[in-house]
Amino acid sequence: MPGLARLRHYPNAWLRQDSLAGVTVAAYLIPQCMAYGELAGVGPVQGLWAILPALLLYTLVGTSPQLSVGPESSTAVMTAVAIAPLAATSATSYPMLASLLACAVGILCLVGYAARLGFLADLLSKPILIGYMAGVAVIMIAGQLSRVSGVPVEAESVVGQLGEFGSHLGLAHGPTVAVAGFVLVFLFAVQAWFPRVPGPLLAVLLATALVAWLGLDQQGVRVVGEIPAGLPRFVVPLASRQEMLQILTAAVGIAIVGYSDNVLTARALAARQHQTIDANQELFALGVANLGGGLMQGFPVSSSASRAAIGDSMGSKSQVYSLAAFGVVLGVLLFLRPLLAMFPTAALGALVIFAATKLVDIPEFVRLRAFRQGDFALALATTVGVLATDLLMGVAIAVGLSVIELFARIARPHDAVMGRVPNIAGLHDVTDWPGATTIPGLVIYRYDAPLFFANAANFQRRALAVIEAEAAPVEWFVINTEAMVEIDITAADMLVELYETLRKQGITLALARVKQDLYAQLKRSGLLELIGTEHIFFTLPSAIDGFHQRHRPSENP
């Protein structure tokens, strides 16, 4: 329980910022989670019920100080898609099936944790994180266009939302636009001139006061409205065996989407604060949050980039902000429902847009482009993929591209002929240093990648080309194996073939900087017997000494 360990050493100086962040996030998540409850098909109050165990449990077992776990749009939609056709033919109630689905997602995540599948998150490189967050920001902004303008937008894709919004601009509602515009200007002004002031919370409170004072709700400005009362109770969801099998199938997809979103958002936010997260522990945390939610009449949950961004923009320092939000939601369900009824949804939409602008890291895009075009292209591809398809597919495309690029670099790596450089110790790439010289008759060849099936033929071709390019006759060809921890059978067979080719030319094949694991593989493949142990060296100087002593009689025949 890493979260509990952090709470035991919580600095009191953080309490003010975490409390303000928690109250502000709660003001946003209450109407948002009610909407996600409707989206999932279980009703608004279940949306609020689902947030309670998620906030509390993730605080105890999660590793991200910024992440906000609870109902989220993609998992809500997937819940509705999975449950609706099943509920139409089932005797089990819709809410019970949704709770069972949450439990199934939780169990799958816990199984993934036990199998230590969190390493899959290592495939998500920094360019992917930067591009992903930029794509999420655009999705967040597009999703709020209707809320901040009053323009009806029914499309679900980003392109469709932007197109529909642009074609219906004439339907914009003036008072709604005014409220949203006031909140945005206020937020950016506070950020620029008073960065320590809790701008988002003040903006929502001021907007609420304006709506009540001017009676804007009577002029068409939408407000949160009545919030249902009541607390969830502990229930173990049950269904038939066939229903459980169908639920389990749907849970696999939701678990993948939920974990991808969870770990991407957590890593991106952690990178901004120079922190780290435990990807495998995040699987455990998501599993516990979903299992707890399912047993408390909830539905599948994941992380919310918008709520996390709002908390981060408020300067949250730890998951205590989630505990503060938990307290507000609990208080609302019990006592404070009338106070939130006049919150204008336009102000909440403007708050999300403000938070989204903080997720687009333009300086990082510029730095990627200056550092390496491939990384910059990968970040752009991730952003485009997220926007053109969906979050999971966009990330899958980006991961596929990064793996292909990595594979290409390993399959066609840099290589070098090594020689001596005047006044510099050691051996170096002769093409990098003017005046570098090789030892006549000796070629020391370095291949800067592990040797395996994808680059074995390339290695052989380039090695023979190096020998052919030498002006002096080659007597020894020494492979510097420092990058070769191990080889596969294809590479071993290729080395045998190279040995035979060189032997016919009167050239001795030797290996230098051989590690113990590689030595054992050479022995098992039979290559060691062909080359001879006298041609296996553990350092480059010993290989050079072996070359110079090649005509001397062996002391150990």
PDB file of C-alpha atoms in Angstrom, residues 83 86 90-104 107 234-245 247 294-298:
ATOM      1  CA  ILE A  83     -24.309  -4.586 -21.006  1.00  0.00           C
ATOM      2  CA  LEU A  86     -27.070  -8.716 -22.489  1.00  0.00           C
ATOM      3  CA  SER A  90     -31.257 -11.462 -19.146  1.00  0.00           C
ATOM      4  CA  ALA A  91     -33.203 -11.812 -15.940  1.00  0.00           C
ATOM      5  CA  THR A  92     -30.336 -10.088 -14.106  1.00  0.00           C
ATOM      6  CA  SER A  93     -30.807  -6.343 -13.663  1.00  0.00           C
ATOM      7  CA  TYR A  94     -28.755  -3.853 -15.668  1.00  0.00           C
ATOM      8  CA  PRO A  95     -27.019  -2.314 -12.596  1.00  0.00           C
ATOM      9  CA  MET A  96     -26.127  -5.795 -11.322  1.00  0.00           C
ATOM     10  CA  LEU A  97     -24.547  -6.697 -14.672  1.00  0.00           C
ATOM     11  CA  ALA A  98     -22.591  -3.433 -14.657  1.00  0.00           C
ATOM     12  CA  SER A  99     -21.312  -4.175 -11.142  1.00  0.00           C
ATOM     13  CA  LEU A 100     -20.346  -7.682 -12.228  1.00  0.00           C
ATOM     14  CA  LEU A 101     -18.464  -6.209 -15.193  1.00  0.00           C
ATOM     15  CA  ALA A 102     -16.517  -3.923 -12.848  1.00  0.00           C
ATOM     16  CA  CYS A 103     -15.601  -6.909 -10.665  1.00  0.00           C
ATOM     17  CA  ALA A 104     -14.438  -8.857 -13.749  1.00  0.00           C
ATOM     18  CA  ILE A 107      -9.988  -9.427 -11.255  1.00  0.00           C
ATOM     19  CA  PHE A 234     -22.211  -3.584  -0.353  1.00  0.00           C
ATOM     20  CA  VAL A 235     -23.545  -6.145  -2.833  1.00  0.00           C
ATOM     21  CA  VAL A 236     -21.881  -9.226  -4.341  1.00  0.00           C
ATOM     22  CA  PRO A 237     -23.067  -9.246  -7.998  1.00  0.00           C
ATOM     23  CA  LEU A 238     -24.179 -12.632  -9.299  1.00  0.00           C
ATOM     24  CA  ALA A 239     -25.280 -13.885 -12.720  1.00  0.00           C
ATOM     25  CA  SER A 240     -25.588 -17.105 -14.694  1.00  0.00           C
ATOM     26  CA  ARG A 241     -22.521 -18.912 -16.018  1.00  0.00           C
ATOM     27  CA  GLN A 242     -23.238 -17.897 -19.621  1.00  0.00           C
ATOM     28  CA  GLU A 243     -23.702 -14.258 -18.607  1.00  0.00           C
ATOM     29  CA  MET A 244     -20.451 -14.336 -16.675  1.00  0.00           C
ATOM     30  CA  LEU A 245     -18.599 -15.670 -19.734  1.00  0.00           C
ATOM     31  CA  ILE A 247     -19.113 -10.344 -19.146  1.00  0.00           C
ATOM     32  CA  GLY A 294     -18.198  -3.411  -8.405  1.00  0.00           C
ATOM     33  CA  LEU A 295     -18.925  -4.519  -4.852  1.00  0.00           C
ATOM     34  CA  MET A 296     -20.398  -1.059  -4.072  1.00  0.00           C
ATOM     35  CA  GLN A 297     -22.922  -0.975  -6.949  1.00  0.00           C
ATOM     36  CA  GLY A 298     -20.581   0.834  -9.340  1.00  0.00           C
TER      37      GLY A 298
END
